mmCIF file of C-alpha atoms in Angstrom:
data_model
loop_
_atom_site.group_PDB
_atom_site.id
_atom_site.type_symbol
_atom_site.label_atom_id
_atom_site.label_comp_id
_atom_site.label_asym_id
_atom_site.label_seq_id
_atom_site.Cartn_x
_atom_site.Cartn_y
_atom_site.Cartn_z
ATOM 1 C CA UNK A 1 31.692 135.524 42.403
ATOM 2 C CA UNK A 2 30.258 133.317 39.619
ATOM 3 C CA UNK A 3 29.170 131.028 41.434
ATOM 4 C CA UNK A 4 27.037 132.689 43.700
ATOM 5 C CA UNK A 5 24.919 132.858 40.353
ATOM 6 C CA UNK A 6 24.129 129.450 40.513
ATOM 7 C CA UNK A 7 23.497 129.403 44.626
ATOM 8 C CA UNK A 8 20.868 131.461 44.715
ATOM 9 C CA UNK A 9 18.712 130.335 42.032
ATOM 10 C CA UNK A 10 18.826 126.937 43.613
ATOM 11 C CA UNK A 11 18.192 128.634 47.125
ATOM 12 C CA UNK A 12 15.207 131.161 45.966
ATOM 13 C CA UNK A 13 12.472 128.820 46.684
ATOM 14 C CA UNK A 14 14.023 127.435 49.841
ATOM 15 C CA UNK A 15 15.059 130.576 51.546
ATOM 16 C CA UNK A 16 11.827 132.550 50.594
ATOM 17 C CA UNK A 17 9.471 130.089 52.255
ATOM 18 C CA UNK A 18 11.876 130.686 55.999
ATOM 19 C CA UNK A 19 11.420 134.197 56.809
ATOM 20 C CA UNK A 20 9.899 134.609 60.268
ATOM 21 C CA UNK A 21 8.718 137.494 62.243
ATOM 22 C CA UNK A 22 10.235 140.131 64.541
ATOM 23 C CA UNK A 23 13.010 139.181 66.823
ATOM 24 C CA UNK A 24 14.930 141.617 69.107
ATOM 25 C CA UNK A 25 18.814 140.793 70.301
ATOM 26 C CA UNK A 26 17.734 139.783 73.059
ATOM 27 C CA UNK A 27 14.365 137.600 73.069
ATOM 28 C CA UNK A 28 15.734 134.686 73.466
ATOM 29 C CA UNK A 29 19.240 133.812 75.963
ATOM 30 C CA UNK A 30 21.755 132.542 74.336
ATOM 31 C CA UNK A 31 22.895 129.345 76.181
ATOM 32 C CA UNK A 32 25.130 129.649 78.676
ATOM 33 C CA UNK A 33 28.252 127.318 77.387
ATOM 34 C CA UNK A 34 29.064 124.220 79.443
ATOM 35 C CA UNK A 35 32.044 122.736 77.575
ATOM 36 C CA UNK A 36 35.017 121.718 78.373
ATOM 37 C CA UNK A 37 37.144 124.883 77.820
ATOM 38 C CA UNK A 38 39.189 124.879 75.098
ATOM 39 C CA UNK A 39 42.001 126.929 74.629
ATOM 40 C CA UNK A 40 41.396 129.301 71.902
ATOM 41 C CA UNK A 41 44.771 130.530 70.605
ATOM 42 C CA UNK A 42 45.769 127.233 70.285
ATOM 43 C CA UNK A 43 42.893 126.299 68.705
ATOM 44 C CA UNK A 44 43.467 129.187 66.445
ATOM 45 C CA UNK A 45 46.909 128.383 65.854
ATOM 46 C CA UNK A 46 45.711 124.454 64.453
ATOM 47 C CA UNK A 47 43.209 126.083 62.845
ATOM 48 C CA UNK A 48 45.067 129.049 61.054
ATOM 49 C CA UNK A 49 47.846 127.153 60.133
ATOM 50 C CA UNK A 50 46.427 124.498 58.746
ATOM 51 C CA UNK A 51 44.617 126.446 57.154
ATOM 52 C CA UNK A 52 48.037 127.036 55.859
ATOM 53 C CA UNK A 53 48.955 123.955 55.300
ATOM 54 C CA UNK A 54 46.171 122.525 52.817
ATOM 55 C CA UNK A 55 44.801 125.277 51.012
ATOM 56 C CA UNK A 56 47.575 127.322 50.233
ATOM 57 C CA UNK A 57 49.186 127.327 47.194
ATOM 58 C CA UNK A 58 52.951 127.940 47.420
ATOM 59 C CA UNK A 59 53.264 128.008 43.633
ATOM 60 C CA UNK A 60 50.862 130.328 42.734
ATOM 61 C CA UNK A 61 51.210 132.479 46.595
ATOM 62 C CA UNK A 62 46.442 132.043 46.490
ATOM 63 C CA UNK A 63 44.782 130.172 47.824
ATOM 64 C CA UNK A 64 43.108 126.895 46.415
ATOM 65 C CA UNK A 65 39.527 126.134 46.079
ATOM 66 C CA UNK A 66 39.398 123.025 47.215
ATOM 67 C CA UNK A 67 41.909 121.385 49.731
ATOM 68 C CA UNK A 68 41.828 117.783 47.090
ATOM 69 C CA UNK A 69 40.329 117.042 44.453
ATOM 70 C CA UNK A 70 40.877 117.384 40.278
ATOM 71 C CA UNK A 71 39.555 120.581 40.778
ATOM 72 C CA UNK A 72 41.591 121.926 43.937
ATOM 73 C CA UNK A 73 43.931 125.095 43.192
ATOM 74 C CA UNK A 74 41.197 127.113 41.175
ATOM 75 C CA UNK A 75 41.630 130.507 41.468
ATOM 76 C CA UNK A 76 38.608 132.181 43.147
ATOM 77 C CA UNK A 77 38.775 136.036 43.496
ATOM 78 C CA UNK A 78 36.370 136.618 46.229
ATOM 79 C CA UNK A 79 37.369 133.422 48.647
ATOM 80 C CA UNK A 80 40.655 135.385 48.216
ATOM 81 C CA UNK A 81 39.844 138.360 50.178
ATOM 82 C CA UNK A 82 38.959 136.587 53.346
ATOM 83 C CA UNK A 83 42.074 134.104 53.499
ATOM 84 C CA UNK A 84 44.144 137.020 53.519
ATOM 85 C CA UNK A 85 41.736 138.310 56.525
ATOM 86 C CA UNK A 86 42.210 135.251 58.936
ATOM 87 C CA UNK A 87 46.473 135.792 57.715
ATOM 88 C CA UNK A 88 45.678 139.316 59.474
ATOM 89 C CA UNK A 89 43.589 138.083 62.277
ATOM 90 C CA UNK A 90 46.712 134.656 63.264
ATOM 91 C CA UNK A 91 49.272 137.872 62.623
ATOM 92 C CA UNK A 92 47.922 140.230 64.261
ATOM 93 C CA UNK A 93 47.634 137.704 66.493
ATOM 94 C CA UNK A 94 50.947 136.195 67.358
ATOM 95 C CA UNK A 95 53.366 138.268 65.758
ATOM 96 C CA UNK A 96 54.315 135.347 63.374
ATOM 97 C CA UNK A 97 56.624 135.539 60.754
ATOM 98 C CA UNK A 98 54.919 132.429 58.201
ATOM 99 C CA UNK A 99 51.505 134.195 58.358
ATOM 100 C CA UNK A 100 53.503 137.246 56.984
ATOM 101 C CA UNK A 101 55.035 135.853 54.982
ATOM 102 C CA UNK A 102 52.247 134.615 53.346
ATOM 103 C CA UNK A 103 50.105 138.242 53.617
ATOM 104 C CA UNK A 104 53.101 139.303 51.292
ATOM 105 C CA UNK A 105 53.031 136.398 49.107
ATOM 106 C CA UNK A 106 49.387 137.257 48.728
ATOM 107 C CA UNK A 107 49.180 140.339 47.071
ATOM 108 C CA UNK A 108 51.504 139.271 43.856
ATOM 109 C CA UNK A 109 49.860 136.643 43.511
ATOM 110 C CA UNK A 110 46.344 137.536 44.227
ATOM 111 C CA UNK A 111 47.058 140.414 41.637
ATOM 112 C CA UNK A 112 49.035 138.202 38.888
ATOM 113 C CA UNK A 113 45.923 135.531 39.215
ATOM 114 C CA UNK A 114 43.405 138.218 38.823
ATOM 115 C CA UNK A 115 45.387 139.164 35.254
ATOM 116 C CA UNK A 116 47.475 141.339 37.265
ATOM 117 C CA UNK A 117 44.735 143.918 38.213
ATOM 118 C CA UNK A 118 43.266 143.985 41.728
ATOM 119 C CA UNK A 119 40.306 144.946 39.876
ATOM 120 C CA UNK A 120 37.476 142.985 38.828
ATOM 121 C CA UNK A 121 33.790 141.994 37.003
ATOM 122 C CA UNK A 122 31.830 142.142 40.585
ATOM 123 C CA UNK A 123 31.758 144.930 42.815
ATOM 124 C CA UNK A 124 30.631 143.523 46.135
ATOM 125 C CA UNK A 125 34.262 141.236 44.776
ATOM 126 C CA UNK A 126 36.260 143.852 44.955
ATOM 127 C CA UNK A 127 34.759 145.708 48.328
ATOM 128 C CA UNK A 128 36.196 142.089 50.293
ATOM 129 C CA UNK A 129 39.334 142.693 48.678
ATOM 130 C CA UNK A 130 39.925 146.238 49.343
ATOM 131 C CA UNK A 131 38.906 146.044 53.374
ATOM 132 C CA UNK A 132 41.194 142.747 53.637
ATOM 133 C CA UNK A 133 43.893 144.852 51.844
ATOM 134 C CA UNK A 134 43.170 147.907 54.167
ATOM 135 C CA UNK A 135 43.591 145.603 57.274
ATOM 136 C CA UNK A 136 46.402 144.081 55.619
ATOM 137 C CA UNK A 137 48.423 147.899 55.264
ATOM 138 C CA UNK A 138 47.312 148.397 59.166
ATOM 139 C CA UNK A 139 48.673 145.327 59.997
ATOM 140 C CA UNK A 140 52.250 145.260 58.270
ATOM 141 C CA UNK A 141 52.044 149.614 57.483
ATOM 142 C CA UNK A 142 53.498 148.548 53.909
ATOM 143 C CA UNK A 143 51.913 151.547 51.512
ATOM 144 C CA UNK A 144 51.350 149.171 49.029
ATOM 145 C CA UNK A 145 48.160 147.508 51.185
ATOM 146 C CA UNK A 146 46.390 151.356 51.029
ATOM 147 C CA UNK A 147 47.715 152.169 47.294
ATOM 148 C CA UNK A 148 46.114 149.211 46.118
ATOM 149 C CA UNK A 149 43.031 149.786 48.211
ATOM 150 C CA UNK A 150 42.447 152.802 46.994
ATOM 151 C CA UNK A 151 42.716 152.000 43.729
ATOM 152 C CA UNK A 152 39.505 149.558 44.410
ATOM 153 C CA UNK A 153 37.913 151.542 45.872
ATOM 154 C CA UNK A 154 37.949 154.485 42.821
ATOM 155 C CA UNK A 155 36.104 151.357 40.771
ATOM 156 C CA UNK A 156 33.620 150.643 43.064
ATOM 157 C CA UNK A 157 31.984 154.444 43.204
ATOM 158 C CA UNK A 158 31.622 154.260 39.752
ATOM 159 C CA UNK A 159 29.399 151.120 40.420
ATOM 160 C CA UNK A 160 26.744 153.570 41.827
ATOM 161 C CA UNK A 161 23.566 155.188 39.831
ATOM 162 C CA UNK A 162 20.685 156.402 40.233
ATOM 163 C CA UNK A 163 18.318 153.126 39.330
ATOM 164 C CA UNK A 164 16.415 151.772 42.277
ATOM 165 C CA UNK A 165 16.977 154.869 43.931
ATOM 166 C CA UNK A 166 20.502 154.454 44.652
ATOM 167 C CA UNK A 167 22.804 152.321 45.168
ATOM 168 C CA UNK A 168 25.939 149.967 44.048
ATOM 169 C CA UNK A 169 25.681 147.928 41.525
ATOM 170 C CA UNK A 170 26.997 144.131 42.427
ATOM 171 C CA UNK A 171 28.311 144.222 38.544
ATOM 172 C CA UNK A 172 29.326 146.550 35.651
ATOM 173 C CA UNK A 173 27.034 144.403 33.748
ATOM 174 C CA UNK A 174 24.088 145.043 35.326
ATOM 175 C CA UNK A 175 23.991 148.513 36.083
ATOM 176 C CA UNK A 176 20.383 148.090 37.501
ATOM 177 C CA UNK A 177 20.574 145.749 39.758
ATOM 178 C CA UNK A 178 21.735 146.770 43.326
ATOM 179 C CA UNK A 179 22.408 144.386 46.467
ATOM 180 C CA UNK A 180 23.668 144.121 49.455
ATOM 181 C CA UNK A 181 26.866 141.752 49.339
ATOM 182 C CA UNK A 182 27.711 145.120 47.135
ATOM 183 C CA UNK A 183 26.505 148.140 49.128
ATOM 184 C CA UNK A 184 27.447 146.484 53.175
ATOM 185 C CA UNK A 185 31.570 146.399 52.130
ATOM 186 C CA UNK A 186 31.272 149.693 49.772
ATOM 187 C CA UNK A 187 30.151 151.258 53.463
ATOM 188 C CA UNK A 188 32.299 149.806 55.599
ATOM 189 C CA UNK A 189 35.258 150.044 53.479
ATOM 190 C CA UNK A 190 33.912 154.046 52.855
ATOM 191 C CA UNK A 191 33.740 155.026 56.846
ATOM 192 C CA UNK A 192 37.065 153.044 58.202
ATOM 193 C CA UNK A 193 38.670 154.643 55.869
ATOM 194 C CA UNK A 194 37.327 158.217 56.461
ATOM 195 C CA UNK A 195 38.170 157.094 59.557
ATOM 196 C CA UNK A 196 41.888 155.923 59.154
ATOM 197 C CA UNK A 197 42.873 159.104 56.598
ATOM 198 C CA UNK A 198 40.025 161.230 57.163
ATOM 199 C CA UNK A 199 38.670 162.322 53.973
ATOM 200 C CA UNK A 200 35.486 163.814 53.963
ATOM 201 C CA UNK A 201 33.994 162.749 51.182
ATOM 202 C CA UNK A 202 34.733 159.404 52.160
ATOM 203 C CA UNK A 203 32.417 159.918 55.388
ATOM 204 C CA UNK A 204 29.141 161.486 52.679
ATOM 205 C CA UNK A 205 30.053 158.295 50.571
ATOM 206 C CA UNK A 206 29.474 155.768 53.753
ATOM 207 C CA UNK A 207 26.537 158.005 54.965
ATOM 208 C CA UNK A 208 24.715 157.899 51.748
ATOM 209 C CA UNK A 209 25.576 154.225 51.141
ATOM 210 C CA UNK A 210 24.051 153.159 54.306
ATOM 211 C CA UNK A 211 20.715 155.538 54.203
ATOM 212 C CA UNK A 212 19.981 153.548 50.841
ATOM 213 C CA UNK A 213 20.970 150.386 52.205
ATOM 214 C CA UNK A 214 19.037 151.026 55.221
ATOM 215 C CA UNK A 215 15.793 152.309 53.544
ATOM 216 C CA UNK A 216 15.757 149.948 50.398
ATOM 217 C CA UNK A 217 16.628 146.402 51.874
ATOM 218 C CA UNK A 218 16.384 146.748 55.741
ATOM 219 C CA UNK A 219 12.781 145.157 57.128
ATOM 220 C CA UNK A 220 13.252 147.703 60.530
ATOM 221 C CA UNK A 221 10.323 145.788 62.405
ATOM 222 C CA UNK A 222 12.540 141.977 62.216
ATOM 223 C CA UNK A 223 15.653 143.448 61.994
ATOM 224 C CA UNK A 224 15.994 141.387 58.745
ATOM 225 C CA UNK A 225 17.874 142.711 55.793
ATOM 226 C CA UNK A 226 17.091 141.216 51.913
ATOM 227 C CA UNK A 227 19.448 140.394 49.962
ATOM 228 C CA UNK A 228 19.187 142.596 46.307
ATOM 229 C CA UNK A 229 16.675 144.338 44.383
ATOM 230 C CA UNK A 230 15.875 144.487 40.639
ATOM 231 C CA UNK A 231 18.573 141.290 40.099
ATOM 232 C CA UNK A 232 15.401 140.177 36.957
ATOM 233 C CA UNK A 233 15.382 144.268 36.063
ATOM 234 C CA UNK A 234 11.508 144.395 37.464
ATOM 235 C CA UNK A 235 12.107 146.208 40.591
ATOM 236 C CA UNK A 236 11.641 143.322 42.621
ATOM 237 C CA UNK A 237 12.849 142.702 46.187
ATOM 238 C CA UNK A 238 14.607 139.551 46.568
ATOM 239 C CA UNK A 239 14.082 137.868 49.971
ATOM 240 C CA UNK A 240 17.162 135.797 50.335
ATOM 241 C CA UNK A 241 17.824 135.254 53.641
ATOM 242 C CA UNK A 242 21.459 134.870 54.016
ATOM 243 C CA UNK A 243 23.523 135.297 57.312
ATOM 244 C CA UNK A 244 26.690 137.261 55.829
ATOM 245 C CA UNK A 245 23.261 139.846 54.724
ATOM 246 C CA UNK A 246 23.057 140.370 58.385
ATOM 247 C CA UNK A 247 26.535 140.555 59.263
ATOM 248 C CA UNK A 248 27.019 143.029 56.933
ATOM 249 C CA UNK A 249 24.577 145.359 57.601
ATOM 250 C CA UNK A 250 26.087 145.064 61.784
ATOM 251 C CA UNK A 251 29.188 146.216 60.274
ATOM 252 C CA UNK A 252 28.363 149.065 58.254
ATOM 253 C CA UNK A 253 26.362 150.309 61.217
ATOM 254 C CA UNK A 254 28.636 149.470 63.611
ATOM 255 C CA UNK A 255 31.158 151.977 61.381
ATOM 256 C CA UNK A 256 28.789 154.281 61.355
ATOM 257 C CA UNK A 257 27.998 154.265 65.044
ATOM 258 C CA UNK A 258 32.181 154.143 65.808
ATOM 259 C CA UNK A 259 32.979 157.785 63.359
ATOM 260 C CA UNK A 260 29.515 159.191 64.553
ATOM 261 C CA UNK A 261 28.575 158.149 67.857
ATOM 262 C CA UNK A 262 25.260 158.397 66.763
ATOM 263 C CA UNK A 263 22.814 155.498 68.791
ATOM 264 C CA UNK A 264 20.926 154.563 65.768
ATOM 265 C CA UNK A 265 23.668 152.947 64.533
ATOM 266 C CA UNK A 266 24.019 150.644 67.529
ATOM 267 C CA UNK A 267 20.130 150.296 67.222
ATOM 268 C CA UNK A 268 20.371 148.727 63.941
ATOM 269 C CA UNK A 269 22.928 146.609 64.544
ATOM 270 C CA UNK A 270 21.555 145.056 67.504
ATOM 271 C CA UNK A 271 18.599 144.842 65.311
ATOM 272 C CA UNK A 272 19.616 143.095 62.661
ATOM 273 C CA UNK A 273 22.156 141.160 64.564
ATOM 274 C CA UNK A 274 19.100 140.073 66.505
ATOM 275 C CA UNK A 275 17.322 138.905 62.985
ATOM 276 C CA UNK A 276 20.500 136.931 62.611
ATOM 277 C CA UNK A 277 20.619 134.808 66.065
ATOM 278 C CA UNK A 278 16.834 134.076 66.968
ATOM 279 C CA UNK A 279 16.027 133.222 62.876
ATOM 280 C CA UNK A 280 19.023 132.057 61.004
ATOM 281 C CA UNK A 281 19.668 129.776 63.576
ATOM 282 C CA UNK A 282 18.458 125.734 63.663
ATOM 283 C CA UNK A 283 16.532 126.165 66.584
ATOM 284 C CA UNK A 284 17.012 122.789 68.148
ATOM 285 C CA UNK A 285 21.080 123.872 69.103
ATOM 286 C CA UNK A 286 21.553 127.056 67.936
ATOM 287 C CA UNK A 287 24.044 126.970 65.306
ATOM 288 C CA UNK A 288 24.185 129.347 62.500
ATOM 289 C CA UNK A 289 22.276 127.407 60.075
ATOM 290 C CA UNK A 290 23.838 125.413 57.370
ATOM 291 C CA UNK A 291 23.957 127.427 54.175
ATOM 292 C CA UNK A 292 26.045 124.740 52.216
ATOM 293 C CA UNK A 293 29.464 124.443 50.645
ATOM 294 C CA UNK A 294 30.167 127.180 47.123
ATOM 295 C CA UNK A 295 30.085 130.568 48.065
ATOM 296 C CA UNK A 296 27.349 129.542 50.759
ATOM 297 C CA UNK A 297 29.816 128.112 52.842
ATOM 298 C CA UNK A 298 31.925 132.012 53.065
ATOM 299 C CA UNK A 299 28.468 133.727 54.566
ATOM 300 C CA UNK A 300 28.380 132.342 57.675
ATOM 301 C CA UNK A 301 32.093 133.807 58.718
ATOM 302 C CA UNK A 302 31.207 136.520 56.575
ATOM 303 C CA UNK A 303 28.728 137.207 59.722
ATOM 304 C CA UNK A 304 30.629 136.254 62.578
ATOM 305 C CA UNK A 305 33.339 138.764 61.380
ATOM 306 C CA UNK A 306 31.081 141.912 61.748
ATOM 307 C CA UNK A 307 29.313 140.456 64.660
ATOM 308 C CA UNK A 308 32.476 139.967 66.495
ATOM 309 C CA UNK A 309 32.906 143.344 65.944
ATOM 310 C CA UNK A 310 29.622 144.726 67.443
ATOM 311 C CA UNK A 311 31.066 142.499 70.379
ATOM 312 C CA UNK A 312 34.092 144.730 70.725
ATOM 313 C CA UNK A 313 31.876 147.893 70.782
ATOM 314 C CA UNK A 314 32.576 149.703 73.834
ATOM 315 C CA UNK A 315 29.397 150.785 74.749
ATOM 316 C CA UNK A 316 27.274 147.555 73.888
ATOM 317 C CA UNK A 317 25.778 147.014 76.945
ATOM 318 C CA UNK A 318 26.928 144.888 79.311
ATOM 319 C CA UNK A 319 23.814 141.577 78.751
ATOM 320 C CA UNK A 320 23.846 142.282 74.975
ATOM 321 C CA UNK A 321 27.690 141.850 75.072
ATOM 322 C CA UNK A 322 27.154 138.734 77.251
ATOM 323 C CA UNK A 323 23.872 136.938 75.194
ATOM 324 C CA UNK A 324 26.130 137.618 72.028
ATOM 325 C CA UNK A 325 29.142 136.234 73.352
ATOM 326 C CA UNK A 326 27.500 133.364 74.815
ATOM 327 C CA UNK A 327 26.034 132.890 71.166
ATOM 328 C CA UNK A 328 28.938 132.604 69.560
ATOM 329 C CA UNK A 329 30.553 130.574 72.135
ATOM 330 C CA UNK A 330 27.835 127.886 71.819
ATOM 331 C CA UNK A 331 28.499 127.756 67.893
ATOM 332 C CA UNK A 332 32.354 128.086 68.525
ATOM 333 C CA UNK A 333 32.571 125.070 70.979
ATOM 334 C CA UNK A 334 29.979 122.712 69.044
ATOM 335 C CA UNK A 335 31.698 123.769 66.037
ATOM 336 C CA UNK A 336 35.974 122.347 67.535
ATOM 337 C CA UNK A 337 34.258 119.653 69.374
ATOM 338 C CA UNK A 338 31.493 118.022 67.332
ATOM 339 C CA UNK A 339 31.730 119.992 63.678
ATOM 340 C CA UNK A 340 36.011 119.683 63.019
ATOM 341 C CA UNK A 341 37.825 116.663 61.390
ATOM 342 C CA UNK A 342 40.931 116.228 62.771
ATOM 343 C CA UNK A 343 42.866 113.663 60.910
ATOM 344 C CA UNK A 344 45.585 114.687 58.887
ATOM 345 C CA UNK A 345 44.746 118.712 59.731
ATOM 346 C CA UNK A 346 41.563 120.958 60.625
ATOM 347 C CA UNK A 347 38.427 120.211 58.147
ATOM 348 C CA UNK A 348 35.262 122.151 59.306
ATOM 349 C CA UNK A 349 31.861 120.620 57.908
ATOM 350 C CA UNK A 350 29.217 123.692 56.667
ATOM 351 C CA UNK A 351 27.685 122.580 59.564
ATOM 352 C CA UNK A 352 29.203 123.500 62.768
ATOM 353 C CA UNK A 353 27.771 120.232 64.486
ATOM 354 C CA UNK A 354 29.004 117.919 61.551
ATOM 355 C CA UNK A 355 32.561 117.402 60.552
ATOM 356 C CA UNK A 356 33.183 116.695 56.823
ATOM 357 C CA UNK A 357 33.787 112.814 56.122
ATOM 358 C CA UNK A 358 37.768 111.725 55.984
ATOM 359 C CA UNK A 359 39.373 112.103 52.731
ATOM 360 C CA UNK A 360 36.527 114.379 51.075
ATOM 361 C CA UNK A 361 37.482 117.249 49.736
ATOM 362 C CA UNK A 362 36.567 120.919 51.167
ATOM 363 C CA UNK A 363 35.720 124.056 50.393
ATOM 364 C CA UNK A 364 38.052 126.936 51.059
ATOM 365 C CA UNK A 365 34.935 128.770 51.515
ATOM 366 C CA UNK A 366 33.920 126.387 54.256
ATOM 367 C CA UNK A 367 37.172 126.066 55.925
ATOM 368 C CA UNK A 368 37.852 129.635 55.923
ATOM 369 C CA UNK A 369 34.284 130.537 58.133
ATOM 370 C CA UNK A 370 35.130 127.978 60.764
ATOM 371 C CA UNK A 371 39.718 129.705 60.807
ATOM 372 C CA UNK A 372 36.945 133.371 61.138
ATOM 373 C CA UNK A 373 35.315 131.872 64.053
ATOM 374 C CA UNK A 374 37.589 130.268 66.103
ATOM 375 C CA UNK A 375 39.733 133.287 65.269
ATOM 376 C CA UNK A 376 37.052 135.534 66.338
ATOM 377 C CA UNK A 377 37.042 133.316 70.455
ATOM 378 C CA UNK A 378 40.431 134.610 70.445
ATOM 379 C CA UNK A 379 39.297 138.740 69.956
ATOM 380 C CA UNK A 380 35.946 138.084 72.059
ATOM 381 C CA UNK A 381 37.973 136.863 75.433
#
């Protein structure tokens, strides 16, 4: 996730200036979508199959970083996890053999491209991949995925130290720099491992990580989740506003609610979700903000994935659920009808109202966010 360093430096000034005031989850009702009815299953088939046709490297068995261009075959570790997630979404929805084949081949291809290991320098990258591999295990029952997940989880736990009061470091070389992208996936992973396999130590880790994240990077009054702390070695909080930070906190809170039944976690999830859908948006159309290409292209997709898990929570109040679904549907309908170029495939834009120009390169990260949104519509409807 090296590109994230440059991305954060470029956005530091602009995002800091956008910090907003308090909003509750239902403070601004999402507009009721009025677009023509869309067959979301067909849309998902088109988008996820286009992802395979136009981004999957059949020789290396990984996903290229772009659909075209001089460097399109570049291997980037962290987006591979989200590509696997989309393949699992598509396989769970269709039980299609073509998606299962990609899932199975991904294991060997990504392992080889990453230096014959699933471990990495960045703890957040490991977290994304461990989460996706655990979902692949759930979908296929193949124990290799479970074993790989547990190996990566063991390494992630080595990133915890006492600097900044705890938390898992962003990478192996900066033990004092802690952030939401590293701790959010680790918390979600620990909770899911505990729920599935019952190891009490995983439960301890899940609550420990969440407590640190909430006390350090979460703003109770607004629901905002800061990106990190101590990136410059001075103990300062990085107040960057990214949708994936909101999504990760939502996902962690939902998972802890599932294993504890404590309504505090569901309240936390709603608060963080409310901030995202009321603040991290373009206010003229209530679409999630444009976070560009590169690493930023995946941020909305991460939010959508864990926002969807909140929508699916059976204890979510019906009015809140309706508001959330309306918000998601407005984004998805706009993306599919306005922000998608369907010439020669399905290509999504960074802003979900503006399609990419025909013939231009589309980043894998951007494409994945669009695929996640379209697949999510099949889960909530």
